[in-house]
Amino acid sequence: MSPIEEYIHDAEKAQQPMLKEIYQLIKEMVPAEATEKISYGMPTFYLTENLVHFGAMKKHLGFYPTPSAMTAFEEQLKDYKTSKGALQIPYTEELPRELITEMVRFRLKEVVEKNA
């Protein structure tokens, strides 16, 4: 079991479906050389640097794509509660798959270009 799978397994049962969904979505997008770890106490995908984090909070799923991604997608995020580097997705709502996909692609491009 990967560190992220262990994290999801240990989360509250009500939180697990959304955690599993975001995990699978991101896992399918990142290159094979990306690694999975727990960083800052949260599931993290790493490719020469932290790509994105996510985590189970009491009433929402936190998605942390870095401040640069939050700025780049500011307009698309206006309907969500956000902070400098985080997007809050209430467990009562559907996971915004398209938005997360775009943000992960943005981070991948940013990291690859930075390390080219």
Coordinates of C-alpha atoms in Angstrom, one line a residue:
M1 CA 0.0 0.0 0.0
S2 CA 1.4 3.4 -0.9
P3 CA 1.6 6.2 1.7
I4 CA -1.4 7.9 0.1
E5 CA -3.4 4.7 0.1
E6 CA -2.6 4.3 3.8
Y7 CA -3.7 7.9 4.4
I8 CA -7.0 7.3 2.7
H9 CA -7.5 4.0 4.5
D10 CA -7.0 5.8 7.9
A11 CA -9.4 8.7 7.0
E12 CA -12.9 8.8 8.2
K13 CA -15.2 6.5 6.1
A14 CA -17.4 9.4 5.0
Q15 CA -14.3 11.2 3.6
Q16 CA -12.8 8.2 1.8
P17 CA -14.9 8.3 -1.5
M18 CA -13.8 11.9 -2.4
L19 CA -10.2 11.1 -1.3
K20 CA -10.1 8.0 -3.5
E21 CA -11.6 10.0 -6.4
I22 CA -9.1 12.8 -6.3
Y23 CA -6.2 10.3 -5.7
Q24 CA -7.2 8.3 -8.8
L25 CA -7.7 11.4 -10.9
I26 CA -4.3 12.8 -10.1
K27 CA -2.5 9.4 -10.2
E28 CA -3.7 8.9 -13.8
M29 CA -2.3 12.3 -14.9
V30 CA 1.1 12.3 -13.4
P31 CA 4.1 10.7 -15.2
A32 CA 5.3 7.3 -14.0
E33 CA 8.4 8.9 -12.5
A34 CA 6.3 11.0 -10.1
T35 CA 6.4 9.6 -6.5
E36 CA 3.8 9.5 -3.8
K37 CA 4.5 10.6 -0.2
I38 CA 3.1 12.3 2.8
S39 CA 4.4 15.9 3.1
Y40 CA 3.1 18.5 5.6
G41 CA 0.9 15.6 6.8
M42 CA -0.9 15.4 3.5
P43 CA -0.9 13.1 0.4
T44 CA 1.6 14.6 -2.0
F45 CA 2.6 13.9 -5.6
Y46 CA 6.3 14.7 -6.1
L47 CA 8.2 15.3 -9.4
T48 CA 11.5 17.0 -8.6
E49 CA 9.4 19.1 -6.2
N50 CA 5.9 18.9 -4.7
L51 CA 3.4 19.0 -7.5
V52 CA 0.1 19.0 -5.5
H53 CA -1.2 18.0 -2.1
F54 CA -4.6 17.1 -0.9
G55 CA -6.0 16.3 2.4
A56 CA -9.1 15.4 4.5
M57 CA -10.3 18.2 6.6
K58 CA -13.3 17.9 8.9
K59 CA -15.9 19.4 6.5
H60 CA -14.1 19.6 3.2
L61 CA -11.4 18.2 1.1
G62 CA -8.4 20.5 0.8
F63 CA -6.6 20.6 -2.6
Y64 CA -3.2 22.5 -2.6
P65 CA -1.8 23.1 -6.1
T66 CA 0.5 26.0 -4.9
P67 CA -0.2 29.7 -5.0
S68 CA 0.9 30.0 -8.7
A69 CA -1.9 27.7 -9.8
M70 CA -4.4 29.4 -7.5
T71 CA -3.5 32.7 -9.2
A72 CA -3.7 31.2 -12.7
F73 CA -7.2 29.8 -12.1
E74 CA -8.5 32.7 -10.0
E75 CA -11.6 33.2 -12.3
Q76 CA -12.5 29.5 -12.3
L77 CA -12.2 29.4 -8.5
K78 CA -14.6 32.3 -7.7
D79 CA -17.4 29.9 -6.6
Y80 CA -15.2 28.1 -4.1
K81 CA -13.7 29.0 -0.7
T82 CA -10.0 29.5 -1.3
S83 CA -6.8 30.8 0.3
K84 CA -3.4 31.7 -1.0
G85 CA -2.6 28.1 -2.0
A86 CA -5.7 26.1 -1.2
L87 CA -9.1 25.1 -2.6
Q88 CA -11.8 23.9 -0.3
I89 CA -14.2 21.3 -1.7
P90 CA -17.1 20.5 0.7
Y91 CA -17.8 16.8 1.0
T92 CA -21.4 17.6 0.1
E93 CA -20.4 18.7 -3.4
E94 CA -19.1 16.8 -6.4
L95 CA -15.4 16.8 -7.0
P96 CA -14.7 19.5 -9.7
R97 CA -12.8 17.0 -11.9
E98 CA -12.2 19.2 -14.9
L99 CA -10.9 22.1 -12.7
I100 CA -8.6 19.8 -10.8
T101 CA -7.4 18.2 -14.0
E102 CA -6.5 21.6 -15.5
M103 CA -4.7 22.7 -12.3
V104 CA -2.6 19.5 -12.2
R105 CA -1.7 20.0 -15.9
F106 CA -0.7 23.5 -15.1
R107 CA 1.5 22.3 -12.2
L108 CA 3.1 19.6 -14.4
K109 CA 3.9 22.1 -17.1
E110 CA 5.3 24.6 -14.6
V111 CA 7.6 22.0 -12.9
V112 CA 8.8 20.5 -16.2
E113 CA 9.6 23.9 -17.7
K114 CA 11.3 25.0 -14.5
N115 CA 13.6 21.9 -14.5
A116 CA 14.2 21.8 -18.3

